[in-house]
Tab-separated table of C-alpha atoms in Angstrom:
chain	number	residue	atom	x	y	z
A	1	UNK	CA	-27.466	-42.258	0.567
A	2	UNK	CA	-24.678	-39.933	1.915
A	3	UNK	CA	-25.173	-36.941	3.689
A	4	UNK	CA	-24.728	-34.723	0.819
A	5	UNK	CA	-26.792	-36.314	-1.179
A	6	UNK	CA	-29.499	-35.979	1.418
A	7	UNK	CA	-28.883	-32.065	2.149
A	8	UNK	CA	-29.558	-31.382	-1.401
A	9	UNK	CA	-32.963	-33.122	-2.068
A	10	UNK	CA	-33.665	-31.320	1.360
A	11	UNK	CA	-32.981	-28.012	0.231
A	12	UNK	CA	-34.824	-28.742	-3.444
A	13	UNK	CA	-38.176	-28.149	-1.325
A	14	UNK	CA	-39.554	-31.361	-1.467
A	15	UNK	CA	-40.575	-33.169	1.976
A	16	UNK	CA	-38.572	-35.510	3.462
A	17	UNK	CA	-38.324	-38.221	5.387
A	18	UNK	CA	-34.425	-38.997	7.131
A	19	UNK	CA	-33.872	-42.356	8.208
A	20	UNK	CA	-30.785	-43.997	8.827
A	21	UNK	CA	-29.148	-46.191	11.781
A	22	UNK	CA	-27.764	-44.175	14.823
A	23	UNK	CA	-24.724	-42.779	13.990
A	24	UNK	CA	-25.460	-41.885	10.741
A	25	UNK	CA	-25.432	-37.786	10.971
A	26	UNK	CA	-29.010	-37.454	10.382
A	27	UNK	CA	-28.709	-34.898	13.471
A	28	UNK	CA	-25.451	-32.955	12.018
A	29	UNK	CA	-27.474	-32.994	8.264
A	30	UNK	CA	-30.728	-31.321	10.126
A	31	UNK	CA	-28.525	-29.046	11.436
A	32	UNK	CA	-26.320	-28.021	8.363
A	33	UNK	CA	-29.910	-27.808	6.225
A	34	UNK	CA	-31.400	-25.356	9.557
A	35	UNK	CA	-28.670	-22.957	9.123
A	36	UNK	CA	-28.861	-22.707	5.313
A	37	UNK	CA	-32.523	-22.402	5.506
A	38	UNK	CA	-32.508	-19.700	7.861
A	39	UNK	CA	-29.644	-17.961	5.595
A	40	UNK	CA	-32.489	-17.737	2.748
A	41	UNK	CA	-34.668	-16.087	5.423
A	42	UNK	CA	-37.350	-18.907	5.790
A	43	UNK	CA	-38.668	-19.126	8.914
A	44	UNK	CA	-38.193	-22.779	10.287
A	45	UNK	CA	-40.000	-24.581	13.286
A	46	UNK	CA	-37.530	-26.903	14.622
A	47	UNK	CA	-39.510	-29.481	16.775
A	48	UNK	CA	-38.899	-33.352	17.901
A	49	UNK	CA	-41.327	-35.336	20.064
A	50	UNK	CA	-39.585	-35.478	23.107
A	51	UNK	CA	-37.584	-33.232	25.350
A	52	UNK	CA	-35.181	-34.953	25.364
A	53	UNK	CA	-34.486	-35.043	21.179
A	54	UNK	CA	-36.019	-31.173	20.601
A	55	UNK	CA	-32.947	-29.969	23.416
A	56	UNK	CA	-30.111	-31.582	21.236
A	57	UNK	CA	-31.219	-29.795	18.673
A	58	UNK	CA	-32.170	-26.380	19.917
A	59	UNK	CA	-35.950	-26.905	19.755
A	60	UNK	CA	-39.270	-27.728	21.397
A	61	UNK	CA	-42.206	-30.469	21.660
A	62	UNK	CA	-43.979	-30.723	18.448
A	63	UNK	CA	-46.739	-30.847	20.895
A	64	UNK	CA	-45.915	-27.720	22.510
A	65	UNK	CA	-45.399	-25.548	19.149
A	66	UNK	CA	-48.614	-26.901	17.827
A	67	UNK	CA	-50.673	-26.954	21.150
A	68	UNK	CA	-51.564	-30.680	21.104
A	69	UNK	CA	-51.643	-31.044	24.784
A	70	UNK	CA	-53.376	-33.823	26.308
A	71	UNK	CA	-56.051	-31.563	28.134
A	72	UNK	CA	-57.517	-30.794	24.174
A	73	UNK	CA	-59.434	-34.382	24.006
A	74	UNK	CA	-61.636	-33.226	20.309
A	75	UNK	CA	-59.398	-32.424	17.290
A	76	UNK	CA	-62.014	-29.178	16.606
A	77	UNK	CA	-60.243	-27.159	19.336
A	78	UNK	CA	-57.692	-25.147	17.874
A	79	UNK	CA	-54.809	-23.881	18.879
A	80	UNK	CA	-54.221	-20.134	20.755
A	81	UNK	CA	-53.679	-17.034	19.247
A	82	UNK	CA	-50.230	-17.146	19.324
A	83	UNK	CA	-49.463	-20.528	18.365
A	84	UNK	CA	-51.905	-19.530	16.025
A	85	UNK	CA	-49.744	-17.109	14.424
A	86	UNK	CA	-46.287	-18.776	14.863
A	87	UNK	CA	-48.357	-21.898	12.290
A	88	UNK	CA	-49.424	-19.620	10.424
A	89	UNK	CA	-45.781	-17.717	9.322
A	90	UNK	CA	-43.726	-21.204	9.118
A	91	UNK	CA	-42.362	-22.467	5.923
A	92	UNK	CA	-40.481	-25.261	7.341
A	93	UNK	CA	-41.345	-27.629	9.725
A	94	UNK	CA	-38.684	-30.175	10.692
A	95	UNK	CA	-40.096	-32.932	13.245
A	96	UNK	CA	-37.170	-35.063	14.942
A	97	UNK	CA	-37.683	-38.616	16.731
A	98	UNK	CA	-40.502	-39.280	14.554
A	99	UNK	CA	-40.981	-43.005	15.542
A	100	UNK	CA	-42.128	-41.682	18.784
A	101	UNK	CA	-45.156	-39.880	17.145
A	102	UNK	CA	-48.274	-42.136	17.418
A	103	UNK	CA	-50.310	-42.054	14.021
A	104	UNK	CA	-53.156	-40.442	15.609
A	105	UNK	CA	-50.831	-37.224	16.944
A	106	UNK	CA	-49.630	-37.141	13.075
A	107	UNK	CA	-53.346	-36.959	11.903
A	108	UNK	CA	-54.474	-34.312	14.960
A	109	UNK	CA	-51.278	-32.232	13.686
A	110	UNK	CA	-52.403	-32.672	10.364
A	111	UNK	CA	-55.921	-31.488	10.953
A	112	UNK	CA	-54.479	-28.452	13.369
A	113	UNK	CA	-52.038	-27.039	10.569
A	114	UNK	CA	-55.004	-27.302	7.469
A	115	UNK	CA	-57.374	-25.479	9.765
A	116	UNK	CA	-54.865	-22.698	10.719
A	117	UNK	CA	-53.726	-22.447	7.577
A	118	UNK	CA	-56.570	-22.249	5.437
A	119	UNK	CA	-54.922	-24.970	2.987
A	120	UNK	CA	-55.957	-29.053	2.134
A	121	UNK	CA	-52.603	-29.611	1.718
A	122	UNK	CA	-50.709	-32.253	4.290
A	123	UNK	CA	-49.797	-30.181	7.444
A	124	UNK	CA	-51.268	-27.353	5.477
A	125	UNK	CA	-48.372	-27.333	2.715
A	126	UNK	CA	-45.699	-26.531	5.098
A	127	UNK	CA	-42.177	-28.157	4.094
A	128	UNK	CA	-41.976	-30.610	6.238
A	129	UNK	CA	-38.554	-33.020	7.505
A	130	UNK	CA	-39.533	-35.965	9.712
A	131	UNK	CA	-36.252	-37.525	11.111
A	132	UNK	CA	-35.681	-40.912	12.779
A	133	UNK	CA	-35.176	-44.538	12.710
A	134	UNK	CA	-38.705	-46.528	13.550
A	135	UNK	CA	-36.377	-49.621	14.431
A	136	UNK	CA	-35.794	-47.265	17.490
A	137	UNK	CA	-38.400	-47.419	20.296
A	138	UNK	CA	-42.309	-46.777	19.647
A	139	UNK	CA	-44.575	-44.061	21.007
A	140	UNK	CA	-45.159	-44.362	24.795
A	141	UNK	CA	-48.980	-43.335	24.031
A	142	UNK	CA	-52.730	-44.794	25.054
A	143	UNK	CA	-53.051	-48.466	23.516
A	144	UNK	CA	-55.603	-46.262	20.924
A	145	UNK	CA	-53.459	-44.177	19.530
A	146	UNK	CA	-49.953	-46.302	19.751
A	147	UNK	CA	-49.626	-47.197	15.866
A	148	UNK	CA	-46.690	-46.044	14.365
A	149	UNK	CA	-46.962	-42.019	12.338
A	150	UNK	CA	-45.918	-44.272	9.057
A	151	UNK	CA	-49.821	-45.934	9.212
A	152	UNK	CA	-51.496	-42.567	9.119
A	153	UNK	CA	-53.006	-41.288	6.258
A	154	UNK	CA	-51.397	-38.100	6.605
A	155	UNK	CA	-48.006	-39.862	6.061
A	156	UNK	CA	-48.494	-41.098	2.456
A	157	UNK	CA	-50.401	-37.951	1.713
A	158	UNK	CA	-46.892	-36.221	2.350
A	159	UNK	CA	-45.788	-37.623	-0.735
A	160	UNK	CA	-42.538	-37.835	1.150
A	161	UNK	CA	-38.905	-38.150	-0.262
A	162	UNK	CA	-36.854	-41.303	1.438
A	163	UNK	CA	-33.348	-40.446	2.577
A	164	UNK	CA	-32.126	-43.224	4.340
A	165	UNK	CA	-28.069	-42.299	5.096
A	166	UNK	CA	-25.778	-45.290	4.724
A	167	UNK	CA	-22.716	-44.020	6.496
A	168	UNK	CA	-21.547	-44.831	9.880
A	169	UNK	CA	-20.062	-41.763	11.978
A	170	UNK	CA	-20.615	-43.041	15.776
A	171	UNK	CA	-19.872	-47.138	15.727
A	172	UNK	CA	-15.900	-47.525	14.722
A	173	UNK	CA	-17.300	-50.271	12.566
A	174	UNK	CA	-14.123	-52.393	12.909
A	175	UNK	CA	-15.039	-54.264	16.461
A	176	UNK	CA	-18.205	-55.947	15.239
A	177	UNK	CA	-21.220	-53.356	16.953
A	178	UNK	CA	-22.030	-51.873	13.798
A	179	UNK	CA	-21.363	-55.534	12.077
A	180	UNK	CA	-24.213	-56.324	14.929
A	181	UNK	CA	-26.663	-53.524	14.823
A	182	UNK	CA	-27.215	-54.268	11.115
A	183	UNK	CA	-27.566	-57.823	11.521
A	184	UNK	CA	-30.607	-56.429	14.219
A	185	UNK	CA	-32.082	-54.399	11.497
A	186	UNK	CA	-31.867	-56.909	8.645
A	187	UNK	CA	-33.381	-59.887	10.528
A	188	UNK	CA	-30.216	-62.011	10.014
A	189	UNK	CA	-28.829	-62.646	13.596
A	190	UNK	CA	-26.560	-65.627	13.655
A	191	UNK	CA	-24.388	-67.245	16.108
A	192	UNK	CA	-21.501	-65.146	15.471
A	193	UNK	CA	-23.838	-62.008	16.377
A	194	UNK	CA	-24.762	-63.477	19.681
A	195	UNK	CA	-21.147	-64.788	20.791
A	196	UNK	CA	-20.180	-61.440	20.107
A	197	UNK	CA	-22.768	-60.633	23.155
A	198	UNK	CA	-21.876	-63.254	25.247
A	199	UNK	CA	-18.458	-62.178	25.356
A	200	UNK	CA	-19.373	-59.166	27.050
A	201	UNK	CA	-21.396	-60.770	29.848
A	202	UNK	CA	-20.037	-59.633	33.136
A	203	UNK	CA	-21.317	-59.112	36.868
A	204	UNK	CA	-23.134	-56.221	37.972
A	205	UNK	CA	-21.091	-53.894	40.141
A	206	UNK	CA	-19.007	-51.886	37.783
A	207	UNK	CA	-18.679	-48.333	38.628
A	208	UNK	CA	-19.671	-47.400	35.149
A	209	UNK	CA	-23.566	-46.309	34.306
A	210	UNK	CA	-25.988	-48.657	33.952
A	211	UNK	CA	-29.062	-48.847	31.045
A	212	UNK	CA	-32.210	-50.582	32.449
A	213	UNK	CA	-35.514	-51.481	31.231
A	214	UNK	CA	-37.813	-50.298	34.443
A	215	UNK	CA	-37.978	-47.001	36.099
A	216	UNK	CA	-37.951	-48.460	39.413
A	217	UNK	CA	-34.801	-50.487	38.974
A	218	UNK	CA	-33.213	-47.025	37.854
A	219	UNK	CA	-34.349	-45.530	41.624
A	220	UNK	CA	-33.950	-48.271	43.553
A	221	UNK	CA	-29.956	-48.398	42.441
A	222	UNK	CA	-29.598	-44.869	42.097
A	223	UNK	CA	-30.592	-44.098	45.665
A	224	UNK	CA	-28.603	-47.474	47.195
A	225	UNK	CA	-25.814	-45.963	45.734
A	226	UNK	CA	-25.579	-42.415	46.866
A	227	UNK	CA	-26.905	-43.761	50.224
A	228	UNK	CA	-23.655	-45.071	50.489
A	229	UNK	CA	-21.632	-42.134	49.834
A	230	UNK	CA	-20.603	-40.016	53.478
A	231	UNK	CA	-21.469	-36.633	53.919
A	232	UNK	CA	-23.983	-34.149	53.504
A	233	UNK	CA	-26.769	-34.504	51.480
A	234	UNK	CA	-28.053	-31.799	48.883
A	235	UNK	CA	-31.899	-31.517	47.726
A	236	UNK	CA	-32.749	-29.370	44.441
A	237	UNK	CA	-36.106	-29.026	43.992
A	238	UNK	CA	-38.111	-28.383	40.282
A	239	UNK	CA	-39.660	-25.010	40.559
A	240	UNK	CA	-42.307	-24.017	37.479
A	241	UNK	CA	-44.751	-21.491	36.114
A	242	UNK	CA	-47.020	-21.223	33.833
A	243	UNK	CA	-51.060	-22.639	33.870
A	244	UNK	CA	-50.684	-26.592	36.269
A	245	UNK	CA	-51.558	-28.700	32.471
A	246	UNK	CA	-48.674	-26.762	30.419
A	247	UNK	CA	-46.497	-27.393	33.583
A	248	UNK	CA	-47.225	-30.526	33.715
A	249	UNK	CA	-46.910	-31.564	30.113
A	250	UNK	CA	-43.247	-30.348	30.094
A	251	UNK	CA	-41.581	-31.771	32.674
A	252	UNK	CA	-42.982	-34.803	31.994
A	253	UNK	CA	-40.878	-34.127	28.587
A	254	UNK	CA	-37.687	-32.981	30.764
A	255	UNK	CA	-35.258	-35.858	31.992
A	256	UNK	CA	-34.197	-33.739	34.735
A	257	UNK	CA	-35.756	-35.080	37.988
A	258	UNK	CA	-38.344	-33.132	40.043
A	259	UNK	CA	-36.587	-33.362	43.158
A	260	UNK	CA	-32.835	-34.483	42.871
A	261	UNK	CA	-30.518	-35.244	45.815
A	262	UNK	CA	-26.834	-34.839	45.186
A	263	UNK	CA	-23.578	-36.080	47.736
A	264	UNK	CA	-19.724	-35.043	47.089
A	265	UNK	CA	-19.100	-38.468	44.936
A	266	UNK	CA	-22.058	-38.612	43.144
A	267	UNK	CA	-22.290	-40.171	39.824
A	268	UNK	CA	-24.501	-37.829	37.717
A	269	UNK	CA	-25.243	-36.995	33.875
A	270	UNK	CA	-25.901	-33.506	32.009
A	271	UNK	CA	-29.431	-33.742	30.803
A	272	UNK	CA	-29.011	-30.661	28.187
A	273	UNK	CA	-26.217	-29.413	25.905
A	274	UNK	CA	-24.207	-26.394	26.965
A	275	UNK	CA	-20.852	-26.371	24.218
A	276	UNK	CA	-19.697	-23.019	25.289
A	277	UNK	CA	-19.150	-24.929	28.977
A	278	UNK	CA	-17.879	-28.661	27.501
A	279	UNK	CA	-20.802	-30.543	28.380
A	280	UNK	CA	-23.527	-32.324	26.216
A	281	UNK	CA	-26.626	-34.810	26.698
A	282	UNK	CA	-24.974	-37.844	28.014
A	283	UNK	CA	-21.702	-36.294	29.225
A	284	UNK	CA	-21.201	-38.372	32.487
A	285	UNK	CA	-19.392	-37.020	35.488
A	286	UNK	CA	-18.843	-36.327	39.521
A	287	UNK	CA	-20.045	-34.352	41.663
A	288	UNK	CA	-16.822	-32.784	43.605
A	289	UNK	CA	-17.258	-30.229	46.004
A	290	UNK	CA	-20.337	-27.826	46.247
A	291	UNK	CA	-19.354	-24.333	45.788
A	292	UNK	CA	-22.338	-21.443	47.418
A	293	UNK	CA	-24.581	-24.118	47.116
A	294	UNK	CA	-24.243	-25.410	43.617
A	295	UNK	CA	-22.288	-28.545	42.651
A	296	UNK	CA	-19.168	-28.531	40.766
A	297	UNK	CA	-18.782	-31.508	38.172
A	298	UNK	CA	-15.763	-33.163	37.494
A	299	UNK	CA	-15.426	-34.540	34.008
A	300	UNK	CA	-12.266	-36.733	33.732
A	301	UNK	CA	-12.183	-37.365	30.419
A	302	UNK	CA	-11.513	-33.742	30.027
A	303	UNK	CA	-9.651	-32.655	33.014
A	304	UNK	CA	-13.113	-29.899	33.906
A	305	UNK	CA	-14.792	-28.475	36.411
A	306	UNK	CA	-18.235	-26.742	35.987
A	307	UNK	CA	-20.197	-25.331	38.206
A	308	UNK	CA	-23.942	-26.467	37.378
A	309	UNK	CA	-26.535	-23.900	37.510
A	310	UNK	CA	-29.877	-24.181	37.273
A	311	UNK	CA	-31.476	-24.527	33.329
A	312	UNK	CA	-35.087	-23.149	32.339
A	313	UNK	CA	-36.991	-25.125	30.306
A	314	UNK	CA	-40.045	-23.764	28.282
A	315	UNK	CA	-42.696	-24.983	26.339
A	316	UNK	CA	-43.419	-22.520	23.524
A	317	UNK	CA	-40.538	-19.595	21.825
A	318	UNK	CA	-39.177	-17.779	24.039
A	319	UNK	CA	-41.126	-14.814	22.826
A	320	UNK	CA	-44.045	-16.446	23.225
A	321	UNK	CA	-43.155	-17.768	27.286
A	322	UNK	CA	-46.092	-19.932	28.424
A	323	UNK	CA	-44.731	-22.552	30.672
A	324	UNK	CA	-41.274	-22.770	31.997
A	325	UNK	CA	-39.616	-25.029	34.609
A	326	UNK	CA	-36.542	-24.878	36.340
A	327	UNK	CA	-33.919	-27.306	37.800
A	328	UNK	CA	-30.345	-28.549	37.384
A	329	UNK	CA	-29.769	-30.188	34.293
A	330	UNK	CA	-28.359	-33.322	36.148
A	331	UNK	CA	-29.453	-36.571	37.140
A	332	UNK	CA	-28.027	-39.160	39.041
A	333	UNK	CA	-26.351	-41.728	36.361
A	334	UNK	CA	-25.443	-44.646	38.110
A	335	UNK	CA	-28.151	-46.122	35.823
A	336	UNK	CA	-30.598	-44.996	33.509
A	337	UNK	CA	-33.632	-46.337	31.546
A	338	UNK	CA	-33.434	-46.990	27.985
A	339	UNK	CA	-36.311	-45.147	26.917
A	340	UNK	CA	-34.286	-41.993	28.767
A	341	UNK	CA	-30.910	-43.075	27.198
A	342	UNK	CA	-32.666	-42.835	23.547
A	343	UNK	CA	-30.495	-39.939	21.316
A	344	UNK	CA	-27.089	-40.186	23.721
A	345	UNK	CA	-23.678	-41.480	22.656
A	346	UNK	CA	-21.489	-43.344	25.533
A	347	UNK	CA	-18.569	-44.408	26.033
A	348	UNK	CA	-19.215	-47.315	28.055
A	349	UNK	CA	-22.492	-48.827	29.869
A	350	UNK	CA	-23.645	-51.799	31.577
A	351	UNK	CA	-26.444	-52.876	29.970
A	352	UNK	CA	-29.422	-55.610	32.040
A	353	UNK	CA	-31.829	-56.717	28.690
A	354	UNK	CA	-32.996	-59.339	30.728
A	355	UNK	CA	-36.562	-57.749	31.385
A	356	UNK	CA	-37.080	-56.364	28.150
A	357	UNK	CA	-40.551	-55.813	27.319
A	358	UNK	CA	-41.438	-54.026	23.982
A	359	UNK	CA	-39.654	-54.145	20.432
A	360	UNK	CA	-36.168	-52.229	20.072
A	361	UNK	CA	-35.044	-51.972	23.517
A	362	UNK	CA	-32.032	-54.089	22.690
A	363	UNK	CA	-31.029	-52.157	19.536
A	364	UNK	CA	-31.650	-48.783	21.195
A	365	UNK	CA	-29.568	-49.655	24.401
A	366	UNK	CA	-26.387	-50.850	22.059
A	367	UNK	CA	-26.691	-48.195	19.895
A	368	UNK	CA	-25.765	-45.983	22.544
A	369	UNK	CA	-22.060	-47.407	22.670
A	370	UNK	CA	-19.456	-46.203	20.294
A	371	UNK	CA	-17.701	-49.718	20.125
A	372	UNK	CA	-18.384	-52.996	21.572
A	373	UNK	CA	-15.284	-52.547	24.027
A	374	UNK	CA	-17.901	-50.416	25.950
A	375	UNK	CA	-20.432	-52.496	26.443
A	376	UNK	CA	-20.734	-55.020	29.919
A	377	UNK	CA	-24.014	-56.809	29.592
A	378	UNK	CA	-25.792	-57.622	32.703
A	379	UNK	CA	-28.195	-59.806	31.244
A	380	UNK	CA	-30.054	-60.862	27.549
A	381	UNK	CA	-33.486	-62.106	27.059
A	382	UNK	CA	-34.679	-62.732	23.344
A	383	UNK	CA	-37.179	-60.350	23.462
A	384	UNK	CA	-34.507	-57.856	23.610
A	385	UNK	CA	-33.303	-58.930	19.843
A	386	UNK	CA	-36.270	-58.916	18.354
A	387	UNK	CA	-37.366	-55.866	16.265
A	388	UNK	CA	-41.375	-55.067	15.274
A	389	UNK	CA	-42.374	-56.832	12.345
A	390	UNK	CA	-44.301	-53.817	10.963
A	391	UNK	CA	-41.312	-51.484	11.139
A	392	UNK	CA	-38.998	-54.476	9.069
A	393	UNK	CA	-41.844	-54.482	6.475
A	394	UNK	CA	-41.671	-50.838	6.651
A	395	UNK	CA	-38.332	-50.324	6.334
A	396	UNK	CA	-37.829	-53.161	3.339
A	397	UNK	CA	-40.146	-50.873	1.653
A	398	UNK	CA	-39.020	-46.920	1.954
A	399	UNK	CA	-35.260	-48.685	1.034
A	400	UNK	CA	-36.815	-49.634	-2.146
A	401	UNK	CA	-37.365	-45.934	-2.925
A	402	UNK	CA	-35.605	-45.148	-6.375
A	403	UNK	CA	-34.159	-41.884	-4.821
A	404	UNK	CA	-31.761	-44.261	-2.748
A	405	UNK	CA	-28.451	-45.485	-3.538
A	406	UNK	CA	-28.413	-48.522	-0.862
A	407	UNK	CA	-30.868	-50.960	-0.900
A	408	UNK	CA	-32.029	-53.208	1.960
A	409	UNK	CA	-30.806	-56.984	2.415
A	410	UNK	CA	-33.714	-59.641	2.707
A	411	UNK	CA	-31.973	-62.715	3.915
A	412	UNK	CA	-31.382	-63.840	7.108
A	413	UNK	CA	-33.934	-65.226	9.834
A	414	UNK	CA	-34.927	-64.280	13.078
A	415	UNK	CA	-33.165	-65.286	15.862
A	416	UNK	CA	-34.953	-67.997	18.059
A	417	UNK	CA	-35.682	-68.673	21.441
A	418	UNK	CA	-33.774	-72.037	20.976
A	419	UNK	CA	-30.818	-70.877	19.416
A	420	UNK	CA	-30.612	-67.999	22.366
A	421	UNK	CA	-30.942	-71.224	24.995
A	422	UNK	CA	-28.218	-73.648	23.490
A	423	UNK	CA	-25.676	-70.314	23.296
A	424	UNK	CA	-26.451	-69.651	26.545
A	425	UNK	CA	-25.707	-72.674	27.432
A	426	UNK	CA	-22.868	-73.764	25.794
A	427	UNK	CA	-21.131	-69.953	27.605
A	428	UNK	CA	-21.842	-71.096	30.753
A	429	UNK	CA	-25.044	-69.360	31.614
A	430	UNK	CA	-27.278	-71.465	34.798
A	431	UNK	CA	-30.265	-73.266	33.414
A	432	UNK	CA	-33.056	-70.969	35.976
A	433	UNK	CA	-30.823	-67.929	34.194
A	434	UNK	CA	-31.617	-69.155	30.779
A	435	UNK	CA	-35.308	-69.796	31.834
A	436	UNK	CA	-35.627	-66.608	32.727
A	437	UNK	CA	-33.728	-64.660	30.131
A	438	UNK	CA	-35.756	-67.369	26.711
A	439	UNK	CA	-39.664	-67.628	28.502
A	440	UNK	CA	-39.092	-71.580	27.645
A	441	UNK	CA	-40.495	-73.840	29.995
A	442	UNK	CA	-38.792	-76.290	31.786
A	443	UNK	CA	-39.962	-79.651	29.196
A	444	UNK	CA	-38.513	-77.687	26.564
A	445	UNK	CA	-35.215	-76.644	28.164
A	446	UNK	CA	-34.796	-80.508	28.541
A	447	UNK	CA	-35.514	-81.350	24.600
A	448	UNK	CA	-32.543	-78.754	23.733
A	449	UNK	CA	-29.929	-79.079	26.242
A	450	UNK	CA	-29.769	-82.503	26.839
């Protein structure tokens, strides 16, 4: 479905459901649709479920506009006054990053809006645009409530239209990543797909930033690194008010680090979008000088220098200021994790897969890159290929929706463990590396590469 197409069934009322891989302008059609909403005077709650996702597009926490904090453990406690009110005058609710809503937050949101709004409609009849690509990575949420928002009830009460956008406006699409990223999503990985991988293996050291899998790997090179610059060291610390569980809720939704320690040469990365001063979510520069104790950032790429000062982030409208905290929007980018790197475009990242652990990790941490020329992979393990089972079924199903133009291909095979071994092999790769990087044990390493 193109983006047009898409805009229009938006607009006709009807609630909607916008799916499509990364790159696909499902962020520029949310925000062509806000504007012309707000045009014909309807008021519109623009929400994602992260920080991270509601800052790109000039929201908040679903959590936070509907009061579904963790402190409220029973689904009869309702929301305060003046979330209250701000539920009750919305005709529009657009969610964004839905595949990081667990099923059970969809069904307490669900039970929150019907109460406050008097109505046994879904969300309490509200319009409602849910945004995001499930093949992206699940809800980080209690081992209770981690199904995806597609298995509530709530979802297929919705009654929601699929647009699922077909065109590519990140990848270039001529150097094989978006050849590669489909392949992912369609279950047909092949040799080809993986040379094209293996091509890009290089050593770690490049002074380019790097997409882990574990928080403390992120630390542990972040500080080694700036240890090593000379000079003087500056601290920022996170400053908040607001009641300690509000406080707390949010800047566990902010990327920007509590305490952050900067160096003339530091390798950092804007954590919010600021147009007006040429930086975005992602935009990678240097720290180079400090000027009255702020640092100035050089971005290269664009011959600028900004002077960073500090951001306020809040929890609720601004006329409704419950929470707020404070802090550079920075954050040391010598490497990052992939669940933090989720919703930015690079130009160029080296990329360890080699400890993946959960579904999509691979698929999110490529689709960062804008071409494959970017890309210098640490390290692969199969995990890091595979995508969830549920979300294929899933996703075979909404593309059979009459309202779309594309539908989904159903050939192709998942990739296996001994395919991912001989490759490795046959490129070079040690035999303890490839034990490490397949989970096969020694007896069976023998069977295939002898």
């Amino acid at each position: 479905m193109t983006q047009s197409e898409a805009f229009q069934t938006m607009l006709s009322g009807a609630n909607v459901f916008l799916s499509g891989p990364p790159g696909s302008g499902k962020s520029y059609v949310l925000e062509k649709f806000i504007e012309q909403a707000k045009l014909k005077g309807q008021e519109v709650a623009i929400t994602a479920t992260t920080g991270i996702a509601a800052s790109l597009i000039g929201g908040i926490t679903i959590h936070s506009w509907a009061g579904l904090f963790n402190h409220f453990k029973e689904p009869e406690i309702l929301p305060k006054r003046e979330i209250f009110d701000r539920i009750k005058r919305t005709d529009i609710l657009i969610i964004d990053e839905v595949s990081m809503l667990s099923s059970e937050r969809l069904s307490r949101l669900d039970y929150v809006l019907q109460s406050v709004r008097a109505s046994r409609q879904a969300l309490g009849g509200i319009q409602v645009i849910l945004s995001g690509d499930f093949f992206q990575l699940p809800p980080i949420a209690r081992s209770s409530e981690s199904a995806y928002a597609f298995k509530a009830q709530t979802w297929r009460d919705l009654n929601l239209q699929v647009c699922y956008l077909s065109e590519q406006h990140r990848q270039a699409g001529n150097d094989g990543l978006s050849m590669l990223l489909g392949a992912m999503r369609s279950s047909s990985l092949n040799a080809q797909h993986l040379g094209l991988l293996l091509d890009r293996r290089v050593k770690p050291g490049r002074d380019i930033t790097a997409l882990l899998t574990h928080n403390a790997d992120v630390d542990k090179l972040n500080h080694e690194r700036l240890d090593k610059l000379r000079g003087n060291t500056y601290v920022y610390e996170m400053t908040a008010t607001g009641p300690r569980d509000m406080v707390n809720e949010l800047k566990r939704s902010v990327i920007a680090p509590e305490k952050l320690h900067l160096k003339v040469g530091a390798k950092v990365m804007f954590t919010a979008n600021n147009l007006a001063l040429g930086y975005a979510n992602g935009t990678i520069g240097t720290v180079c000088r400090f000027s009255h104790g702020m640092p100035v950032i050089e971005l290269k790429d664009k011959n600028l220098h900004i002077k960073v000062e500090p951001k306020q982030w809040t929890n609720l409208q601004p006329e409704n200021l419950k929470a707020s905290v404070y802090q550079l929007p920075i954050r040391l980018a010598w490497a990052v994790t992939i669940h933090k790197c989720q919703g930015m475009s690079l130009d160029e990242a080296e990329i360890d897969l080699s400890r993946s652990f959960t579904y999509g990790m691979g698929y999110v941490a490529l689709s960062r890159l804008r071409d494959l020329g970017g890309l210098y992979l640490r390290g692969i393990n199969s995990r890091s290929l595979e995508m969830d089972p549920e979300v294929k079924k899933f996703d075979s199903e909404i593309r059979q929706s009459p309202a779309l133009i594309q539908s989904a291909s159903k050939n192709g095979s998942e990739i296996r463990h001994e395919e991912l071994a001989a490759l490795l092999y046959a490129n070079g790769a040690s035999k303890k590396f490839i034990k490490l990087s397949t989970g096969l044990t020694a007896s069976d390493l023998k069977k295939i590469l002898k």
